Amino acid sequence: MRVETQVCVVGAGPAGLMLSHLLALHGIHSIVLEARSRQYCEERVRAGVLEQTSVAMLEQSGLAARLHREGMRHEGLDLGLNGRLHRIALQELTGKGVTVYGQQEVVKDLIARRLADGGDLRFECGEVSLHQLDSAHPLVRVAAAGGEYEIHCDYVAGCDGFHGVARSSIPQGVLQCYERTYPFAWLGILAEAAPSRQELVYMQHDRGFALYSMRSPSVTRLYLQCAPDEDLTEWSDDRIWSELHARLDSHDGWKPNEGHILQKSVTGMRSFVVEPLQYGRLFLAGDAAHIVPPTGAKGMNLAFADVYYLAEAMQEYYRRDSSERLQQYSATCLRRIWRAQRFSWWMTSLLHRFASDSPFDRKRQMAELDYVMNSRAAATALAENYVGLPLEA
Ligand code: FAD
Ligand code: DHB
């Protein structure tokens, strides 16, 4: 069977869904191919912090109704060192804030809207393979249960995450990979417990980093630095709470509320970028092209920035028959990606315990945190990056 579309989008995560939505607003037809079920995509617990730019993108594309009702706008965050907290006043320092709204809520809103608009989203689509990417007529083959079919398109968008098929369809030698892995991971939990504080706490602690976050007025999200190969079966609920208290409870008497643990996971940490983000008529976006360690809360936001540029460039192609912006797509995105990489690496280095650190390294790290907590200039540099750099025109 032969199917035609203008853009074939592989992956229904934040990048693929947002791209398909923005393209539809520009009058460009797309088909989204997703390996997993709709339910799986909607329930996958991941990122939680939206930069103001991402919120603006959701607002301007008519997707912010529930976000405005349920999202929690934060005008500051706390940095801590061994239980001593210091607020970074994001709004006061930058004029901007962030919004805490779970990635799976963004994904639910995007799926609902694409389907309401008659969008073509194909979940559990079977095995996807990409062909003729360096020709004017790329084609995507889908080996579905009912038999194979082919999608003929003008462009393919690889929005299928780090383990997807798009990046690995590019011939060897085309891409340059830049990578760093970290000697730790995050053990994350979602707990049925009302947040006990209105803003996030990033705690540097002798026992390791801990992060206090939230999802709603009744759900708290918490993370602990752990070993990359940490065995979750060794972490009873009691052990998790006791370690969270040991690292997070503050000298002024604050502590996270406990509650039933709804979900536990371990996430490895890496920095990864491929260059360029294009091969022929295939464009990579989001985690398919880059991964940041989560400390800077940049993953989903970078994915949105990529597809914003890609949708704008595709609009120029279809409206004005100019592929100039498509040719610039990779360079435009990479500038923002590397800035976010630098910030995420810096936040990670500032806040985690590195087993290999010498006593000198540890003292230097604590001095750096002291500087960020006590210098308006240093706090502003953190805040400016955390709330998100502006999108370039
Ligand atoms: P994804 O969300 O990965 O979406 C890709 C989609 O493609 C998936 O739905 C996948 O099923 C689909 N797919 C894959 N292969 C194929 C294929 N062959 N065919 C069809 N479909 C395919 N960021 C933060 O800022 N804070 C966090 O706390 C945080 N936690 C994270 C925890 C985990 C376990 C992971 C993996 C990431 C986390 N991130 C976090 C990063 C953030 O969630 C990602 O940056 C974001 O999901 C990127 O969106 P994306 O659409 O590019 O990729
Ligand atoms: C969350 C995740 C992050 O990586 C982060 O830096 C802040 C918050 C969260 O899941 O809420």
CSV table of C-alpha atoms and ligand atoms in Angstrom, one decimal:
chain,number,residue,atom,x,y,z
A,1,MET,CA,0.0,0.0,0.0
A,2,ARG,CA,1.2,3.5,-0.8
A,3,VAL,CA,0.4,6.5,1.4
A,4,GLU,CA,1.5,10.1,0.7
A,5,THR,CA,2.2,13.1,3.0
A,6,GLN,CA,4.4,16.1,3.0
A,7,VAL,CA,6.3,15.3,6.2
A,8,CYS,CA,6.6,11.9,7.8
A,9,VAL,CA,7.3,12.4,11.5
A,10,VAL,CA,8.9,9.4,13.4
A,11,GLY,CA,8.1,9.4,17.1
A,12,ALA,CA,5.2,10.8,19.2
A,13,GLY,CA,7.1,12.3,22.1
A,14,PRO,CA,7.1,16.1,22.8
A,15,ALA,CA,9.2,16.8,19.6
A,16,GLY,CA,7.2,14.8,17.1
A,17,LEU,CA,3.8,15.8,18.4
A,18,MET,CA,4.6,19.5,18.7
A,19,LEU,CA,6.2,19.4,15.2
A,20,SER,CA,3.1,17.8,13.7
A,21,HIS,CA,0.9,20.4,15.5
A,22,LEU,CA,2.9,23.4,14.3
A,23,LEU,CA,3.0,22.0,10.7
A,24,ALA,CA,-0.8,21.6,10.8
A,25,LEU,CA,-1.1,25.3,11.9
A,26,HIS,CA,1.0,26.2,8.8
A,27,GLY,CA,-1.3,24.0,6.6
A,28,ILE,CA,1.4,21.3,6.1
A,29,HIS,CA,0.3,17.7,6.2
A,30,SER,CA,2.2,15.1,8.3
A,31,ILE,CA,1.8,11.6,9.5
A,32,VAL,CA,3.2,10.6,12.9
A,33,LEU,CA,4.5,7.1,13.4
A,34,GLU,CA,4.9,5.9,17.0
A,35,ALA,CA,6.2,2.5,18.0
A,36,ARG,CA,4.4,2.5,21.4
A,37,SER,CA,0.7,2.7,22.4
A,38,ARG,CA,-1.1,5.9,23.1
A,39,GLN,CA,-1.5,4.9,26.7
A,40,TYR,CA,2.2,4.2,27.1
A,41,CYS,CA,3.2,7.6,25.7
A,42,GLU,CA,0.6,9.4,27.9
A,43,GLU,CA,1.8,7.7,31.1
A,44,ARG,CA,5.6,7.8,30.6
A,45,VAL,CA,6.9,9.9,33.6
A,46,ARG,CA,9.8,12.2,32.6
A,47,ALA,CA,10.5,15.9,32.6
A,48,GLY,CA,8.6,18.5,34.5
A,49,VAL,CA,9.9,22.1,34.0
A,50,LEU,CA,8.8,24.3,31.1
A,51,GLU,CA,10.8,27.4,30.2
A,52,GLN,CA,8.8,30.5,29.5
A,53,THR,CA,9.6,30.1,25.8
A,54,SER,CA,8.1,26.6,25.8
A,55,VAL,CA,5.0,28.0,27.6
A,56,ALA,CA,4.8,30.8,25.0
A,57,MET,CA,4.9,28.2,22.2
A,58,LEU,CA,2.1,26.3,23.8
A,59,GLU,CA,0.1,29.5,24.3
A,60,GLN,CA,0.6,30.8,20.8
A,61,SER,CA,-0.3,27.5,19.3
A,62,GLY,CA,-3.6,27.3,21.3
A,63,LEU,CA,-2.5,24.5,23.6
A,64,ALA,CA,-2.3,26.2,27.0
A,65,ALA,CA,-5.8,25.9,28.4
A,66,ARG,CA,-5.1,23.1,30.9
A,67,LEU,CA,-1.5,24.3,31.4
A,68,HIS,CA,-3.0,27.5,32.7
A,69,ARG,CA,-5.4,25.7,35.0
A,70,GLU,CA,-3.1,23.1,36.3
A,71,GLY,CA,0.5,24.2,35.7
A,72,MET,CA,2.4,25.7,38.6
A,73,ARG,CA,4.3,28.9,37.8
A,74,HIS,CA,7.5,29.3,39.8
A,75,GLU,CA,9.3,32.6,40.2
A,76,GLY,CA,12.3,31.2,42.1
A,77,LEU,CA,14.1,28.0,43.2
A,78,ASP,CA,16.2,27.0,46.1
A,79,LEU,CA,19.8,25.9,46.0
A,80,GLY,CA,21.1,24.2,49.1
A,81,LEU,CA,24.3,23.0,50.6
A,82,ASN,CA,24.1,20.3,53.3
A,83,GLY,CA,20.7,21.5,54.4
A,84,ARG,CA,21.3,25.3,54.1
A,85,LEU,CA,19.0,26.8,51.5
A,86,HIS,CA,19.4,29.9,49.4
A,87,ARG,CA,16.7,31.2,47.1
A,88,ILE,CA,17.5,32.2,43.5
A,89,ALA,CA,14.8,34.8,42.6
A,90,LEU,CA,14.4,33.9,38.9
A,91,GLN,CA,11.6,36.4,38.2
A,92,GLU,CA,13.4,39.3,40.0
A,93,LEU,CA,16.7,38.5,38.3
A,94,THR,CA,15.5,37.9,34.7
A,95,GLY,CA,11.8,39.1,34.5
A,96,LYS,CA,10.9,35.4,33.7
A,97,GLY,CA,9.8,32.3,35.5
A,98,VAL,CA,9.3,28.6,34.7
A,99,THR,CA,6.2,26.4,34.8
A,100,VAL,CA,6.0,23.0,36.4
A,101,TYR,CA,3.7,20.8,34.3
A,102,GLY,CA,4.6,17.2,33.6
A,103,GLN,CA,5.8,16.1,30.2
A,104,GLN,CA,3.1,13.4,30.1
A,105,GLU,CA,0.5,16.2,30.5
A,106,VAL,CA,2.0,18.1,27.6
A,107,VAL,CA,1.9,14.8,25.6
A,108,LYS,CA,-1.7,14.2,26.5
A,109,ASP,CA,-2.7,17.7,25.5
A,110,LEU,CA,-0.8,17.4,22.2
A,111,ILE,CA,-2.3,14.0,21.3
A,112,ALA,CA,-5.8,15.2,22.1
A,113,ARG,CA,-5.4,18.3,20.0
A,114,ARG,CA,-3.9,16.5,17.0
A,115,LEU,CA,-6.7,14.0,17.0
A,116,ALA,CA,-9.4,16.7,17.4
A,117,ASP,CA,-7.8,18.5,14.4
A,118,GLY,CA,-8.0,15.3,12.3
A,119,GLY,CA,-4.3,14.6,12.6
A,120,ASP,CA,-2.9,11.3,11.4
A,121,LEU,CA,-1.2,9.7,14.4
A,122,ARG,CA,-0.3,6.0,14.1
A,123,PHE,CA,0.4,4.3,17.4
A,124,GLU,CA,1.9,0.8,17.7
A,125,CYS,CA,2.8,1.3,14.1
A,126,GLY,CA,5.2,-1.7,13.7
A,127,GLU,CA,8.8,-1.6,12.5
A,128,VAL,CA,9.8,1.6,10.7
A,129,SER,CA,12.6,1.9,8.2
A,130,LEU,CA,13.8,5.0,6.3
A,131,HIS,CA,15.0,4.9,2.7
A,132,GLN,CA,16.2,7.2,-0.1
A,133,LEU,CA,16.9,10.0,2.4
A,134,ASP,CA,19.5,11.6,0.1
A,135,SER,CA,17.1,11.8,-2.8
A,136,ALA,CA,14.2,14.2,-3.5
A,137,HIS,CA,11.8,11.4,-2.7
A,138,PRO,CA,12.4,9.8,0.7
A,139,LEU,CA,10.3,6.9,1.7
A,140,VAL,CA,9.4,5.3,5.0
A,141,ARG,CA,8.4,1.7,5.2
A,142,VAL,CA,6.2,0.4,8.0
A,143,ALA,CA,6.0,-3.3,8.7
A,144,ALA,CA,2.6,-3.4,10.3
A,145,ALA,CA,0.8,-6.5,11.6
A,146,GLY,CA,-1.6,-6.3,8.6
A,147,GLY,CA,1.2,-6.1,6.1
A,148,GLU,CA,3.9,-3.6,5.0
A,149,TYR,CA,3.1,-0.2,3.6
A,150,GLU,CA,5.1,2.7,2.3
A,151,ILE,CA,4.9,6.4,3.1
A,152,HIS,CA,6.1,8.7,0.3
A,153,CYS,CA,7.0,12.2,1.5
A,154,ASP,CA,9.0,15.4,0.9
A,155,TYR,CA,10.8,15.2,4.3
A,156,VAL,CA,11.3,12.9,7.2
A,157,ALA,CA,11.6,14.3,10.8
A,158,GLY,CA,13.5,12.0,13.1
A,159,CYS,CA,11.8,12.7,16.5
A,160,ASP,CA,12.2,9.2,17.8
A,161,GLY,CA,14.4,9.8,20.8
A,162,PHE,CA,17.9,8.6,21.7
A,163,HIS,CA,17.2,4.9,20.8
A,164,GLY,CA,15.2,5.6,17.7
A,165,VAL,CA,15.7,4.5,14.1
A,166,ALA,CA,16.3,7.9,12.5
A,167,ARG,CA,19.8,8.7,13.6
A,168,SER,CA,21.0,5.2,13.0
A,169,SER,CA,19.6,5.4,9.4
A,170,ILE,CA,22.3,7.9,8.5
A,171,PRO,CA,25.3,6.4,6.9
A,172,GLN,CA,28.5,5.9,8.9
A,173,GLY,CA,30.9,8.8,8.7
A,174,VAL,CA,28.3,11.5,8.1
A,175,LEU,CA,27.7,12.5,11.8
A,176,GLN,CA,30.1,13.7,14.3
A,177,CYS,CA,29.2,12.5,17.9
A,178,TYR,CA,30.2,14.4,21.0
A,179,GLU,CA,29.5,12.5,24.2
A,180,ARG,CA,30.2,12.5,28.0
A,181,THR,CA,28.7,10.0,30.5
A,182,TYR,CA,28.6,10.7,34.2
A,183,PRO,CA,29.5,8.3,36.9
A,184,PHE,CA,26.1,8.5,38.5
A,185,ALA,CA,22.3,8.3,37.8
A,186,TRP,CA,19.1,9.6,39.3
A,187,LEU,CA,16.7,7.5,41.3
A,188,GLY,CA,13.4,9.3,40.8
A,189,ILE,CA,10.1,8.8,42.6
A,190,LEU,CA,6.6,10.1,42.2
A,191,ALA,CA,4.8,10.2,45.5
A,192,GLU,CA,1.2,10.8,46.6
A,193,ALA,CA,2.2,13.6,48.9
A,194,ALA,CA,1.2,17.2,48.9
A,195,PRO,CA,4.2,19.5,48.1
A,196,SER,CA,5.5,20.9,51.4
A,197,ARG,CA,7.1,23.9,49.7
A,198,GLN,CA,6.1,25.9,46.7
A,199,GLU,CA,9.4,26.0,44.8
A,200,LEU,CA,12.0,23.4,43.7
A,201,VAL,CA,15.0,22.6,45.9
A,202,TYR,CA,18.4,21.5,44.3
A,203,MET,CA,20.5,20.2,47.2
A,204,GLN,CA,24.2,19.6,47.1
A,205,HIS,CA,24.9,17.2,49.9
A,206,ASP,CA,27.9,15.2,51.2
A,207,ARG,CA,25.7,12.1,50.7
A,208,GLY,CA,25.0,13.1,47.1
A,209,PHE,CA,22.6,15.4,45.2
A,210,ALA,CA,18.9,15.4,45.8
A,211,LEU,CA,16.1,17.3,44.1
A,212,TYR,CA,12.7,18.2,45.4
A,213,SER,CA,10.0,18.9,42.8
A,214,MET,CA,6.3,18.4,42.3
A,215,ARG,CA,3.6,17.6,39.8
A,216,SER,CA,0.3,18.8,41.3
A,217,PRO,CA,-1.1,20.0,44.6
A,218,SER,CA,-1.2,16.3,45.7
A,219,VAL,CA,1.9,14.8,44.0
A,220,THR,CA,5.6,15.3,44.8
A,221,ARG,CA,8.4,14.3,42.5
A,222,LEU,CA,11.8,13.6,44.1
A,223,TYR,CA,15.2,12.5,42.9
A,224,LEU,CA,18.4,11.1,44.5
A,225,GLN,CA,21.8,10.8,43.0
A,226,CYS,CA,22.7,7.1,42.9
A,227,ALA,CA,25.0,4.7,41.1
A,228,PRO,CA,24.6,4.3,37.3
A,229,ASP,CA,23.8,0.6,37.8
A,230,GLU,CA,21.7,1.1,41.0
A,231,ASP,CA,19.5,-1.9,41.7
A,232,LEU,CA,16.0,-0.6,42.5
A,233,THR,CA,15.0,-3.8,44.3
A,234,GLU,CA,17.5,-2.7,47.0
A,235,TRP,CA,15.5,0.5,47.6
A,236,SER,CA,12.5,-0.2,49.8
A,237,ASP,CA,10.1,2.8,50.3
A,238,ASP,CA,11.5,3.3,53.8
A,239,ARG,CA,15.1,3.4,52.6
A,240,ILE,CA,14.1,6.0,49.9
A,241,TRP,CA,12.3,8.3,52.4
A,242,SER,CA,15.1,8.0,54.9
A,243,GLU,CA,17.8,8.9,52.3
A,244,LEU,CA,15.6,11.8,51.0
A,245,HIS,CA,15.3,13.2,54.5
A,246,ALA,CA,19.0,12.8,55.2
A,247,ARG,CA,19.8,14.9,52.1
A,248,LEU,CA,16.9,17.3,51.8
A,249,ASP,CA,15.7,18.2,55.3
A,250,SER,CA,16.9,21.8,55.9
A,251,HIS,CA,18.3,23.5,58.9
A,252,ASP,CA,15.3,25.8,59.1
A,253,GLY,CA,13.0,22.9,59.7
A,254,TRP,CA,11.7,22.2,56.2
A,255,LYS,CA,11.3,18.6,54.9
A,256,PRO,CA,9.4,16.9,52.1
A,257,ASN,CA,6.0,15.3,53.0
A,258,GLU,CA,5.9,11.5,52.7
A,259,GLY,CA,3.3,9.5,50.9
A,260,HIS,CA,2.6,6.4,48.9
A,261,ILE,CA,5.2,5.9,46.2
A,262,LEU,CA,3.4,5.7,42.8
A,263,GLN,CA,6.5,5.1,40.6
A,264,LYS,CA,10.2,4.5,40.9
A,265,SER,CA,12.9,4.6,38.2
A,266,VAL,CA,16.6,5.0,37.6
A,267,THR,CA,17.8,7.4,34.8
A,268,GLY,CA,21.4,7.4,33.6
A,269,MET,CA,23.1,10.7,32.9
A,270,ARG,CA,24.8,11.7,29.7
A,271,SER,CA,25.6,14.6,27.5
A,272,PHE,CA,25.4,13.8,23.8
A,273,VAL,CA,25.2,15.8,20.6
A,274,VAL,CA,25.4,14.8,16.9
A,275,GLU,CA,26.3,17.2,14.2
A,276,PRO,CA,24.8,18.0,11.8
A,277,LEU,CA,21.1,17.5,12.5
A,278,GLN,CA,20.4,16.9,8.8
A,279,TYR,CA,21.2,14.2,6.3
A,280,GLY,CA,19.6,14.9,2.9
A,281,ARG,CA,15.8,15.1,3.5
A,282,LEU,CA,16.0,13.7,7.1
A,283,PHE,CA,16.0,16.2,9.9
A,284,LEU,CA,16.7,15.1,13.5
A,285,ALA,CA,15.0,16.9,16.4
A,286,GLY,CA,14.9,16.4,20.2
A,287,ASP,CA,16.5,13.5,22.0
A,288,ALA,CA,17.2,11.8,18.6
A,289,ALA,CA,20.0,14.4,18.2
A,290,HIS,CA,21.0,15.4,21.7
A,291,ILE,CA,20.7,14.4,25.3
A,292,VAL,CA,21.4,16.6,28.3
A,293,PRO,CA,21.8,15.5,31.9
A,294,PRO,CA,18.5,16.4,33.6
A,295,THR,CA,19.9,18.8,36.2
A,296,GLY,CA,19.3,21.9,34.1
A,297,ALA,CA,15.7,20.8,33.2
A,298,LYS,CA,16.4,21.4,29.5
A,299,GLY,CA,15.5,18.1,27.7
A,300,MET,CA,11.9,18.8,26.7
A,301,ASN,CA,12.5,22.5,26.2
A,302,LEU,CA,15.3,21.9,23.7
A,303,ALA,CA,13.1,19.4,21.9
A,304,PHE,CA,10.5,22.2,21.5
A,305,ALA,CA,13.0,24.7,20.3
A,306,ASP,CA,14.3,22.3,17.6
A,307,VAL,CA,10.8,21.7,16.2
A,308,TYR,CA,9.9,25.4,16.4
A,309,TYR,CA,12.8,26.1,14.0
A,310,LEU,CA,12.0,23.1,11.9
A,311,ALA,CA,8.3,24.1,11.4
A,312,GLU,CA,9.3,27.6,10.6
A,313,ALA,CA,11.8,26.4,8.0
A,314,MET,CA,9.3,24.0,6.5
A,315,GLN,CA,6.7,26.7,6.2
A,316,GLU,CA,9.2,28.8,4.3
A,317,TYR,CA,9.9,25.9,2.0
A,318,TYR,CA,6.2,25.3,1.2
A,319,ARG,CA,5.1,28.9,1.2
A,320,ARG,CA,8.0,30.5,-0.6
A,321,ASP,CA,9.7,27.5,-2.3
A,322,SER,CA,12.9,28.4,-0.4
A,323,SER,CA,15.0,25.8,1.4
A,324,GLU,CA,17.4,28.3,2.8
A,325,ARG,CA,16.1,28.0,6.4
A,326,LEU,CA,16.0,24.3,6.1
A,327,GLN,CA,19.7,24.4,5.2
A,328,GLN,CA,20.4,26.6,8.2
A,329,TYR,CA,18.3,24.4,10.5
A,330,SER,CA,21.2,22.4,11.9
A,331,ALA,CA,23.4,25.4,12.6
A,332,THR,CA,20.6,27.4,14.1
A,333,CYS,CA,19.6,24.6,16.5
A,334,LEU,CA,23.2,23.7,17.4
A,335,ARG,CA,24.0,27.1,18.8
A,336,ARG,CA,21.1,26.8,21.4
A,337,ILE,CA,21.9,23.1,21.9
A,338,TRP,CA,25.5,23.8,22.9
A,339,ARG,CA,24.5,26.6,25.2
A,340,ALA,CA,22.0,24.2,26.9
A,341,GLN,CA,24.7,21.5,27.0
A,342,ARG,CA,27.1,23.8,28.7
A,343,PHE,CA,24.5,24.9,31.3
A,344,SER,CA,23.4,21.3,32.0
A,345,TRP,CA,26.9,20.1,32.4
A,346,TRP,CA,27.7,23.1,34.7
A,347,MET,CA,24.6,22.5,36.9
A,348,THR,CA,25.5,18.8,37.1
A,349,SER,CA,29.1,19.5,38.0
A,350,LEU,CA,28.0,22.1,40.6
A,351,LEU,CA,25.6,20.0,42.4
A,352,HIS,CA,26.6,16.3,42.3
A,353,ARG,CA,29.2,14.4,44.4
A,354,PHE,CA,31.9,12.9,42.1
A,355,ALA,CA,33.6,9.9,43.7
A,356,SER,CA,36.8,10.8,41.9
A,357,ASP,CA,37.0,14.4,43.4
A,358,SER,CA,40.0,15.2,45.5
A,359,PRO,CA,39.5,17.2,48.7
A,360,PHE,CA,40.6,20.2,46.6
A,361,ASP,CA,38.0,19.6,43.9
A,362,ARG,CA,35.3,19.4,46.7
A,363,LYS,CA,36.4,22.6,48.3
A,364,ARG,CA,36.4,24.3,44.9
A,365,GLN,CA,32.9,23.0,44.1
A,366,MET,CA,31.6,24.3,47.5
A,367,ALA,CA,33.2,27.7,46.8
A,368,GLU,CA,31.5,27.8,43.4
A,369,LEU,CA,28.1,27.1,45.1
A,370,ASP,CA,28.8,29.8,47.7
A,371,TYR,CA,29.6,32.2,44.9
A,372,VAL,CA,26.3,31.5,43.0
A,373,MET,CA,24.4,31.9,46.3
A,374,ASN,CA,26.0,35.2,47.2
A,375,SER,CA,26.8,37.0,44.0
A,376,ARG,CA,23.9,38.7,42.1
A,377,ALA,CA,25.9,38.4,38.9
A,378,ALA,CA,26.5,34.7,39.3
A,379,ALA,CA,22.9,34.0,40.4
A,380,THR,CA,21.7,36.0,37.3
A,381,ALA,CA,23.8,33.8,35.0
A,382,LEU,CA,22.2,30.7,36.5
A,383,ALA,CA,18.7,32.2,36.4
A,384,GLU,CA,19.0,33.4,32.8
A,385,ASN,CA,19.9,29.9,31.6
A,386,TYR,CA,17.4,28.1,33.8
A,387,VAL,CA,14.4,30.2,32.6
A,388,GLY,CA,15.7,29.7,29.0
A,389,LEU,CA,17.5,31.8,26.5
A,390,PRO,CA,15.3,33.6,24.0
A,391,LEU,CA,14.6,31.9,20.6
A,392,GLU,CA,16.5,33.5,17.8
A,393,ALA,CA,14.3,34.9,15.0
B,1,FAD,P1,11.1,11.1,23.4
B,1,FAD,O1,10.2,11.7,24.4
B,1,FAD,O2,12.0,10.1,23.7
B,1,FAD,O3,10.1,10.6,22.2
B,1,FAD,C1,10.5,9.8,21.2
B,1,FAD,C2,9.3,8.9,20.8
B,1,FAD,O4,9.7,8.1,19.7
B,1,FAD,C3,8.9,7.9,21.8
B,1,FAD,O5,7.5,8.0,22.0
B,1,FAD,C4,9.3,6.6,21.3
B,1,FAD,O6,8.5,5.5,21.7
B,1,FAD,C5,9.3,6.8,19.8
B,1,FAD,N1,10.1,5.9,19.0
B,1,FAD,C6,11.4,5.4,19.3
B,1,FAD,N2,11.8,4.6,18.4
B,1,FAD,C7,10.9,4.6,17.4
B,1,FAD,C8,10.8,3.9,16.2
B,1,FAD,N3,11.8,3.2,15.7
B,1,FAD,N4,9.6,4.1,15.5
B,1,FAD,C9,8.6,4.9,15.9
B,1,FAD,N5,8.7,5.5,17.1
B,1,FAD,C10,9.8,5.4,17.8
B,1,FAD,N6,14.3,15.9,31.0
B,1,FAD,C11,14.2,16.8,32.0
B,1,FAD,O7,14.3,18.0,31.6
B,1,FAD,N7,14.0,16.4,33.3
B,1,FAD,C12,13.8,15.1,33.6
B,1,FAD,O8,13.6,14.8,34.8
B,1,FAD,C13,13.9,14.1,32.6
B,1,FAD,N8,13.8,12.8,33.0
B,1,FAD,C14,13.9,11.8,32.0
B,1,FAD,C15,13.8,10.5,32.3
B,1,FAD,C16,14.0,9.5,31.3
B,1,FAD,C17,13.9,8.0,31.6
B,1,FAD,C18,14.3,9.9,30.0
B,1,FAD,C19,14.5,8.9,28.9
B,1,FAD,C20,14.4,11.3,29.7
B,1,FAD,C21,14.2,12.3,30.7
B,1,FAD,N9,14.3,13.6,30.4
B,1,FAD,C22,14.2,14.5,31.3
B,1,FAD,C23,14.5,14.1,29.0
B,1,FAD,C24,13.2,14.5,28.4
B,1,FAD,O9,12.2,13.7,28.8
B,1,FAD,C25,13.4,14.4,26.9
B,1,FAD,O10,14.4,15.3,26.5
B,1,FAD,C26,12.2,14.5,26.0
B,1,FAD,O11,11.4,13.4,26.2
B,1,FAD,C27,12.6,14.6,24.5
B,1,FAD,O12,11.5,14.5,23.7
B,1,FAD,P2,11.6,13.8,22.3
B,1,FAD,O13,10.2,13.9,21.7
B,1,FAD,O14,12.7,14.3,21.6
B,1,FAD,O15,11.9,12.3,22.6
B,2,DHB,C1,12.3,18.0,37.4
B,2,DHB,C2,13.2,17.3,36.6
B,2,DHB,C3,14.4,18.0,36.5
B,2,DHB,O1,15.4,17.4,35.7
B,2,DHB,C4,14.7,19.2,37.0
B,2,DHB,O2,15.9,19.8,36.8
B,2,DHB,C5,13.7,19.8,37.7
B,2,DHB,C6,12.5,19.2,37.9
B,2,DHB,C7,11.0,17.3,37.6
B,2,DHB,O3,10.8,16.1,37.1
B,2,DHB,O4,10.1,17.8,38.2
